[in-house]
């Protein structure tokens, strides 16, 4: 099982030196990958009673720009989006951005995608919220065609492309993983996904979800063993004495990847995240 680190978006701040030092510390410590979340806009909760999501005070670095930066200052870390809210974005542009990061990083991008939950973002980006699931599935098909062929034509429900293509091409199919726990997501992962990013602990619910994915893969004529899945250990939510047991439980379930999240630990300085990650990895490996 490969162990990576969650980029501490909400707590690391905007100082590029701190971001650089975090990434180089994580790479030197021996982590295999970095996972970053995606949000474009934060909602002002002042006139939204009961709002519980991210707000305008939540700092999010734009994932493709961030990974372009990290590609230049690291040499081995896999760069993982977990997850890109793909239906909010123009598909061809997302394909271009992903291809560029993959080219400049030497083939180190893994693209997690999902439908998201934030209607405020969808409205601001001009995308209908209710059709995001159907749109996502077609987007994945378009992405893969754009990455594999110099020129394509595509006539779908949401996309019309006439004899056009990307340049440069990534030279490979960038892995696409799905995030979310709804049955539709699980079945979609089994049918067309390279991997799955679950939320929650390693329990019977996740075990059942994995069976749904594997059954969908078999039904689609795919080998379930070829579908990865990435767990997450949020250090602030699990007692320290249970960290190793938690990780071992994911290993027993067959997790191929796990990321360590240092947010919500009450760390006083942005650079403390890198120090915690450096210190905990030997006990988890």
mmCIF file of C-alpha atoms in Angstrom:
data_model
loop_
_atom_site.group_PDB
_atom_site.id
_atom_site.type_symbol
_atom_site.label_atom_id
_atom_site.label_comp_id
_atom_site.label_asym_id
_atom_site.label_seq_id
_atom_site.Cartn_x
_atom_site.Cartn_y
_atom_site.Cartn_z
ATOM 1 C CA UNK A 1 0.000 0.000 0.000
ATOM 2 C CA UNK A 2 1.406 3.363 -1.048
ATOM 3 C CA UNK A 3 1.202 6.127 1.549
ATOM 4 C CA UNK A 4 0.746 9.751 0.514
ATOM 5 C CA UNK A 5 0.028 13.092 2.154
ATOM 6 C CA UNK A 6 -2.989 15.361 1.907
ATOM 7 C CA UNK A 7 -1.972 18.877 0.900
ATOM 8 C CA UNK A 8 -3.254 20.958 3.859
ATOM 9 C CA UNK A 9 -5.156 23.424 1.698
ATOM 10 C CA UNK A 10 -7.134 25.109 4.432
ATOM 11 C CA UNK A 11 -4.237 25.691 6.805
ATOM 12 C CA UNK A 12 -1.051 26.086 4.770
ATOM 13 C CA UNK A 13 -1.694 29.638 3.578
ATOM 14 C CA UNK A 14 -0.555 31.311 0.360
ATOM 15 C CA UNK A 15 3.195 31.732 0.934
ATOM 16 C CA UNK A 16 4.875 29.885 -1.963
ATOM 17 C CA UNK A 17 7.964 29.237 0.149
ATOM 18 C CA UNK A 18 5.902 27.372 2.742
ATOM 19 C CA UNK A 19 4.207 25.345 -0.007
ATOM 20 C CA UNK A 20 7.602 24.502 -1.532
ATOM 21 C CA UNK A 21 9.120 23.486 1.798
ATOM 22 C CA UNK A 22 6.080 21.331 2.601
ATOM 23 C CA UNK A 23 6.343 19.474 -0.716
ATOM 24 C CA UNK A 24 10.088 18.889 -0.524
ATOM 25 C CA UNK A 25 9.845 17.702 3.102
ATOM 26 C CA UNK A 26 7.078 15.256 2.183
ATOM 27 C CA UNK A 27 9.081 13.902 -0.747
ATOM 28 C CA UNK A 28 12.278 13.514 1.295
ATOM 29 C CA UNK A 29 10.307 11.790 4.060
ATOM 30 C CA UNK A 30 9.372 9.023 1.634
ATOM 31 C CA UNK A 31 5.721 9.660 0.811
ATOM 32 C CA UNK A 32 4.705 8.342 -2.587
ATOM 33 C CA UNK A 33 2.127 10.971 -3.507
ATOM 34 C CA UNK A 34 0.396 14.243 -2.659
ATOM 35 C CA UNK A 35 -3.386 14.613 -2.764
ATOM 36 C CA UNK A 36 -5.080 18.017 -3.093
ATOM 37 C CA UNK A 37 -8.754 18.957 -2.863
ATOM 38 C CA UNK A 38 -10.568 21.129 -5.411
ATOM 39 C CA UNK A 39 -12.893 24.075 -4.912
ATOM 40 C CA UNK A 40 -13.157 27.198 -7.037
ATOM 41 C CA UNK A 41 -15.367 29.451 -4.925
ATOM 42 C CA UNK A 42 -16.283 29.728 -1.283
ATOM 43 C CA UNK A 43 -19.779 30.842 -0.296
ATOM 44 C CA UNK A 44 -20.300 33.752 2.080
ATOM 45 C CA UNK A 45 -22.505 32.237 4.838
ATOM 46 C CA UNK A 46 -23.785 35.614 6.108
ATOM 47 C CA UNK A 47 -27.090 35.332 4.264
ATOM 48 C CA UNK A 48 -27.200 31.518 4.066
ATOM 49 C CA UNK A 49 -28.671 30.236 7.351
ATOM 50 C CA UNK A 50 -27.505 26.739 8.155
ATOM 51 C CA UNK A 51 -24.621 26.751 5.664
ATOM 52 C CA UNK A 52 -22.166 24.008 6.646
ATOM 53 C CA UNK A 53 -19.787 23.802 3.698
ATOM 54 C CA UNK A 54 -16.618 25.662 2.864
ATOM 55 C CA UNK A 55 -16.880 29.445 2.934
ATOM 56 C CA UNK A 56 -15.194 32.466 1.404
ATOM 57 C CA UNK A 57 -12.654 32.213 4.255
ATOM 58 C CA UNK A 58 -11.565 28.716 3.123
ATOM 59 C CA UNK A 59 -8.311 28.951 1.188
ATOM 60 C CA UNK A 60 -8.059 26.616 -1.804
ATOM 61 C CA UNK A 61 -5.120 26.623 -4.188
ATOM 62 C CA UNK A 62 -6.266 25.859 -7.750
ATOM 63 C CA UNK A 63 -5.209 22.261 -8.286
ATOM 64 C CA UNK A 64 -3.756 22.377 -11.790
ATOM 65 C CA UNK A 65 -1.746 25.531 -11.114
ATOM 66 C CA UNK A 66 -0.599 24.074 -7.794
ATOM 67 C CA UNK A 67 0.499 20.857 -9.470
ATOM 68 C CA UNK A 68 2.347 22.781 -12.174
ATOM 69 C CA UNK A 69 4.300 24.401 -9.349
ATOM 70 C CA UNK A 70 4.871 21.124 -7.514
ATOM 71 C CA UNK A 71 5.936 19.416 -10.731
ATOM 72 C CA UNK A 72 8.851 21.831 -10.955
ATOM 73 C CA UNK A 73 10.072 21.394 -7.373
ATOM 74 C CA UNK A 74 9.622 17.638 -6.894
ATOM 75 C CA UNK A 75 10.903 14.705 -8.906
ATOM 76 C CA UNK A 76 9.042 11.601 -7.719
ATOM 77 C CA UNK A 77 5.814 12.516 -5.945
ATOM 78 C CA UNK A 78 2.657 11.444 -7.740
ATOM 79 C CA UNK A 79 0.274 14.404 -7.980
ATOM 80 C CA UNK A 80 -3.292 13.386 -7.141
ATOM 81 C CA UNK A 81 -6.474 15.451 -7.394
ATOM 82 C CA UNK A 82 -8.910 14.199 -4.804
ATOM 83 C CA UNK A 83 -11.254 15.164 -6.330
ATOM 84 C CA UNK A 84 -11.742 17.576 -9.226
ATOM 85 C CA UNK A 85 -15.374 18.680 -9.429
ATOM 86 C CA UNK A 86 -15.305 17.886 -13.120
ATOM 87 C CA UNK A 87 -18.853 18.847 -14.205
ATOM 88 C CA UNK A 88 -18.154 22.440 -13.124
ATOM 89 C CA UNK A 89 -15.362 22.669 -15.692
ATOM 90 C CA UNK A 90 -15.237 22.738 -19.465
ATOM 91 C CA UNK A 91 -14.163 19.250 -20.437
ATOM 92 C CA UNK A 92 -11.711 20.125 -23.194
ATOM 93 C CA UNK A 93 -10.038 22.725 -20.982
ATOM 94 C CA UNK A 94 -9.747 20.256 -18.093
ATOM 95 C CA UNK A 95 -8.286 17.724 -20.530
ATOM 96 C CA UNK A 96 -5.741 20.304 -21.674
ATOM 97 C CA UNK A 97 -4.774 21.294 -18.130
ATOM 98 C CA UNK A 98 -4.428 17.693 -16.997
ATOM 99 C CA UNK A 99 -2.373 16.767 -20.048
ATOM 100 C CA UNK A 100 -0.062 19.727 -19.458
ATOM 101 C CA UNK A 101 0.528 18.825 -15.806
ATOM 102 C CA UNK A 102 1.181 15.221 -16.792
ATOM 103 C CA UNK A 103 3.666 16.249 -19.483
ATOM 104 C CA UNK A 104 5.533 18.724 -17.280
ATOM 105 C CA UNK A 105 5.655 16.332 -14.319
ATOM 106 C CA UNK A 106 6.892 13.391 -16.370
ATOM 107 C CA UNK A 107 3.682 11.379 -16.096
ATOM 108 C CA UNK A 108 2.955 11.891 -12.407
ATOM 109 C CA UNK A 109 -0.698 12.997 -12.472
ATOM 110 C CA UNK A 110 -3.607 10.925 -11.150
ATOM 111 C CA UNK A 111 -6.985 12.560 -11.671
ATOM 112 C CA UNK A 112 -9.697 11.942 -9.112
ATOM 113 C CA UNK A 113 -13.076 13.284 -10.215
ATOM 114 C CA UNK A 114 -16.494 13.722 -8.654
ATOM 115 C CA UNK A 115 -19.791 15.539 -9.045
ATOM 116 C CA UNK A 116 -19.457 17.792 -5.998
ATOM 117 C CA UNK A 117 -22.156 19.186 -3.736
ATOM 118 C CA UNK A 118 -21.800 22.974 -3.851
ATOM 119 C CA UNK A 119 -24.692 24.549 -5.760
ATOM 120 C CA UNK A 120 -23.176 28.008 -5.225
ATOM 121 C CA UNK A 121 -20.142 27.030 -7.300
ATOM 122 C CA UNK A 122 -22.231 25.434 -10.015
ATOM 123 C CA UNK A 123 -24.388 28.516 -10.342
ATOM 124 C CA UNK A 124 -21.398 30.855 -10.479
ATOM 125 C CA UNK A 125 -19.657 28.690 -13.088
ATOM 126 C CA UNK A 126 -22.787 28.517 -15.238
ATOM 127 C CA UNK A 127 -23.389 24.754 -15.069
ATOM 128 C CA UNK A 128 -26.769 23.099 -14.287
ATOM 129 C CA UNK A 129 -26.509 21.309 -10.937
ATOM 130 C CA UNK A 130 -29.047 18.529 -11.489
ATOM 131 C CA UNK A 131 -27.474 16.952 -14.563
ATOM 132 C CA UNK A 132 -23.950 16.747 -13.165
ATOM 133 C CA UNK A 133 -23.899 12.944 -12.815
ATOM 134 C CA UNK A 134 -24.796 12.236 -16.432
ATOM 135 C CA UNK A 135 -22.428 14.957 -17.554
ATOM 136 C CA UNK A 136 -19.533 13.488 -15.576
ATOM 137 C CA UNK A 137 -19.740 10.101 -17.232
ATOM 138 C CA UNK A 138 -19.657 11.592 -20.720
ATOM 139 C CA UNK A 139 -16.816 13.873 -19.664
ATOM 140 C CA UNK A 140 -14.661 10.882 -18.747
ATOM 141 C CA UNK A 141 -15.215 9.407 -22.194
ATOM 142 C CA UNK A 142 -14.253 12.707 -23.820
ATOM 143 C CA UNK A 143 -11.147 13.091 -21.662
ATOM 144 C CA UNK A 144 -9.867 9.664 -22.601
ATOM 145 C CA UNK A 145 -10.446 10.201 -26.283
ATOM 146 C CA UNK A 146 -8.735 13.599 -26.226
ATOM 147 C CA UNK A 147 -5.723 12.144 -24.413
ATOM 148 C CA UNK A 148 -5.324 9.206 -26.781
ATOM 149 C CA UNK A 149 -5.879 10.617 -30.270
ATOM 150 C CA UNK A 150 -4.315 13.649 -32.003
ATOM 151 C CA UNK A 151 -7.652 14.602 -33.594
ATOM 152 C CA UNK A 152 -11.131 13.500 -32.569
ATOM 153 C CA UNK A 153 -14.746 14.099 -33.465
ATOM 154 C CA UNK A 154 -17.355 13.593 -30.781
ATOM 155 C CA UNK A 155 -21.127 13.903 -30.930
ATOM 156 C CA UNK A 156 -22.602 13.351 -27.491
ATOM 157 C CA UNK A 157 -25.427 14.643 -25.371
ATOM 158 C CA UNK A 158 -23.241 17.342 -23.810
ATOM 159 C CA UNK A 159 -20.212 17.565 -26.104
ATOM 160 C CA UNK A 160 -19.745 18.304 -29.776
ATOM 161 C CA UNK A 161 -16.176 18.270 -31.063
ATOM 162 C CA UNK A 162 -15.447 18.359 -34.771
ATOM 163 C CA UNK A 163 -11.978 17.329 -35.937
ATOM 164 C CA UNK A 164 -9.937 18.885 -33.139
ATOM 165 C CA UNK A 165 -7.338 17.697 -30.633
ATOM 166 C CA UNK A 166 -4.882 18.504 -27.885
ATOM 167 C CA UNK A 167 -1.206 19.249 -28.341
ATOM 168 C CA UNK A 168 0.855 18.188 -26.452
ATOM 169 C CA UNK A 169 -0.721 14.848 -25.676
ATOM 170 C CA UNK A 170 0.159 13.171 -22.385
ATOM 171 C CA UNK A 171 1.442 10.051 -24.139
ATOM 172 C CA UNK A 172 -0.674 7.794 -21.910
ATOM 173 C CA UNK A 173 -4.115 7.469 -20.395
ATOM 174 C CA UNK A 174 -4.022 9.568 -17.227
ATOM 175 C CA UNK A 175 -5.618 7.440 -14.468
ATOM 176 C CA UNK A 176 -9.142 8.553 -13.563
ATOM 177 C CA UNK A 177 -10.423 7.703 -10.096
ATOM 178 C CA UNK A 178 -13.882 8.426 -8.733
ATOM 179 C CA UNK A 179 -14.751 9.934 -5.377
ATOM 180 C CA UNK A 180 -18.028 9.443 -3.506
ATOM 181 C CA UNK A 181 -20.075 6.716 -1.914
ATOM 182 C CA UNK A 182 -23.406 6.742 -3.755
ATOM 183 C CA UNK A 183 -24.398 3.521 -5.509
ATOM 184 C CA UNK A 184 -24.182 5.259 -8.890
ATOM 185 C CA UNK A 185 -20.579 6.246 -8.147
ATOM 186 C CA UNK A 186 -19.672 2.735 -7.045
ATOM 187 C CA UNK A 187 -21.142 1.161 -10.165
ATOM 188 C CA UNK A 188 -19.498 3.786 -12.357
ATOM 189 C CA UNK A 189 -16.151 3.024 -10.753
ATOM 190 C CA UNK A 190 -16.576 -0.657 -11.458
ATOM 191 C CA UNK A 191 -17.569 -0.057 -15.070
ATOM 192 C CA UNK A 192 -15.079 2.609 -16.151
ATOM 193 C CA UNK A 193 -12.904 3.783 -13.244
ATOM 194 C CA UNK A 194 -9.235 3.178 -12.599
ATOM 195 C CA UNK A 195 -9.800 3.566 -8.874
ATOM 196 C CA UNK A 196 -12.034 4.738 -6.033
ATOM 197 C CA UNK A 197 -11.563 7.281 -3.230
ATOM 198 C CA UNK A 198 -13.830 6.357 -0.308
ATOM 199 C CA UNK A 199 -14.721 8.500 2.685
ATOM 200 C CA UNK A 200 -15.039 7.176 6.199
ATOM 201 C CA UNK A 201 -13.374 4.439 8.266
ATOM 202 C CA UNK A 202 -12.467 0.864 7.277
ATOM 203 C CA UNK A 203 -15.732 -0.742 8.308
ATOM 204 C CA UNK A 204 -18.437 -3.069 7.012
ATOM 205 C CA UNK A 205 -20.021 -0.263 5.005
ATOM 206 C CA UNK A 206 -16.827 0.221 2.992
ATOM 207 C CA UNK A 207 -16.487 -3.537 2.618
ATOM 208 C CA UNK A 208 -19.975 -3.676 1.072
ATOM 209 C CA UNK A 209 -19.185 -0.726 -1.180
ATOM 210 C CA UNK A 210 -16.087 -2.505 -2.440
ATOM 211 C CA UNK A 211 -18.181 -5.548 -3.267
ATOM 212 C CA UNK A 212 -20.529 -3.340 -5.297
ATOM 213 C CA UNK A 213 -17.570 -1.975 -7.256
ATOM 214 C CA UNK A 214 -16.113 -5.413 -7.882
ATOM 215 C CA UNK A 215 -19.451 -6.844 -8.965
ATOM 216 C CA UNK A 216 -19.927 -3.969 -11.422
ATOM 217 C CA UNK A 217 -16.434 -4.573 -12.774
ATOM 218 C CA UNK A 218 -17.110 -8.259 -13.375
ATOM 219 C CA UNK A 219 -20.400 -7.416 -15.058
ATOM 220 C CA UNK A 220 -18.547 -5.028 -17.359
ATOM 221 C CA UNK A 221 -15.967 -7.686 -18.226
ATOM 222 C CA UNK A 222 -13.193 -6.060 -16.208
ATOM 223 C CA UNK A 223 -10.751 -7.491 -13.684
ATOM 224 C CA UNK A 224 -11.685 -6.032 -10.271
ATOM 225 C CA UNK A 225 -8.093 -6.477 -9.110
ATOM 226 C CA UNK A 226 -7.048 -3.761 -11.560
ATOM 227 C CA UNK A 227 -9.166 -1.131 -9.760
ATOM 228 C CA UNK A 228 -7.286 0.649 -6.987
ATOM 229 C CA UNK A 229 -8.707 2.389 -3.976
ATOM 230 C CA UNK A 230 -7.337 5.134 -1.790
ATOM 231 C CA UNK A 231 -8.193 5.390 1.902
ATOM 232 C CA UNK A 232 -7.543 8.373 4.157
ATOM 233 C CA UNK A 233 -6.283 8.706 7.710
ATOM 234 C CA UNK A 234 -7.203 12.050 9.259
ATOM 235 C CA UNK A 235 -4.877 12.199 12.237
ATOM 236 C CA UNK A 236 -7.062 14.645 14.132
ATOM 237 C CA UNK A 237 -10.065 12.303 14.008
ATOM 238 C CA UNK A 238 -8.365 9.080 15.132
ATOM 239 C CA UNK A 239 -6.643 8.653 18.540
ATOM 240 C CA UNK A 240 -2.881 8.486 18.105
ATOM 241 C CA UNK A 241 -2.635 5.035 19.662
ATOM 242 C CA UNK A 242 -5.013 3.751 16.944
ATOM 243 C CA UNK A 243 -3.249 5.178 13.897
ATOM 244 C CA UNK A 244 -1.297 2.025 13.045
ATOM 245 C CA UNK A 245 -4.298 -0.254 13.604
ATOM 246 C CA UNK A 246 -6.404 2.020 11.386
ATOM 247 C CA UNK A 247 -3.858 1.807 8.575
ATOM 248 C CA UNK A 248 -3.510 -1.957 8.952
ATOM 249 C CA UNK A 249 -7.299 -2.313 8.711
ATOM 250 C CA UNK A 250 -7.202 -0.594 5.342
ATOM 251 C CA UNK A 251 -4.398 -2.898 4.237
ATOM 252 C CA UNK A 252 -6.549 -5.890 5.150
ATOM 253 C CA UNK A 253 -9.397 -4.505 3.039
ATOM 254 C CA UNK A 254 -7.028 -4.328 0.070
ATOM 255 C CA UNK A 255 -6.370 -0.594 -0.133
ATOM 256 C CA UNK A 256 -3.732 0.183 -2.728
ATOM 257 C CA UNK A 257 -3.143 3.741 -1.468
ATOM 258 C CA UNK A 258 -3.668 5.744 1.709
ATOM 259 C CA UNK A 259 -3.215 9.458 2.381
ATOM 260 C CA UNK A 260 -2.441 11.069 5.714
ATOM 261 C CA UNK A 261 -4.332 14.272 6.527
ATOM 262 C CA UNK A 262 -2.879 16.714 9.078
ATOM 263 C CA UNK A 263 -5.649 19.328 8.958
ATOM 264 C CA UNK A 264 -7.864 19.888 12.025
ATOM 265 C CA UNK A 265 -5.086 18.917 14.425
ATOM 266 C CA UNK A 266 -4.789 22.413 15.895
ATOM 267 C CA UNK A 267 -1.331 22.980 14.431
ATOM 268 C CA UNK A 268 -0.188 26.524 15.137
ATOM 269 C CA UNK A 269 2.009 27.181 12.105
ATOM 270 C CA UNK A 270 1.641 26.163 8.433
ATOM 271 C CA UNK A 271 5.076 24.554 8.419
ATOM 272 C CA UNK A 272 4.065 22.262 11.295
ATOM 273 C CA UNK A 273 2.112 20.105 8.841
ATOM 274 C CA UNK A 274 5.297 19.025 7.100
ATOM 275 C CA UNK A 275 6.988 18.209 10.403
ATOM 276 C CA UNK A 276 4.080 16.032 11.558
ATOM 277 C CA UNK A 277 4.030 14.161 8.261
ATOM 278 C CA UNK A 278 7.768 13.577 8.429
ATOM 279 C CA UNK A 279 7.544 12.196 11.953
ATOM 280 C CA UNK A 280 4.517 9.879 11.583
ATOM 281 C CA UNK A 281 5.382 8.014 8.390
ATOM 282 C CA UNK A 282 7.825 5.478 9.906
ATOM 283 C CA UNK A 283 5.136 4.291 12.326
ATOM 284 C CA UNK A 284 2.573 3.785 9.550
ATOM 285 C CA UNK A 285 4.689 2.055 6.906
#
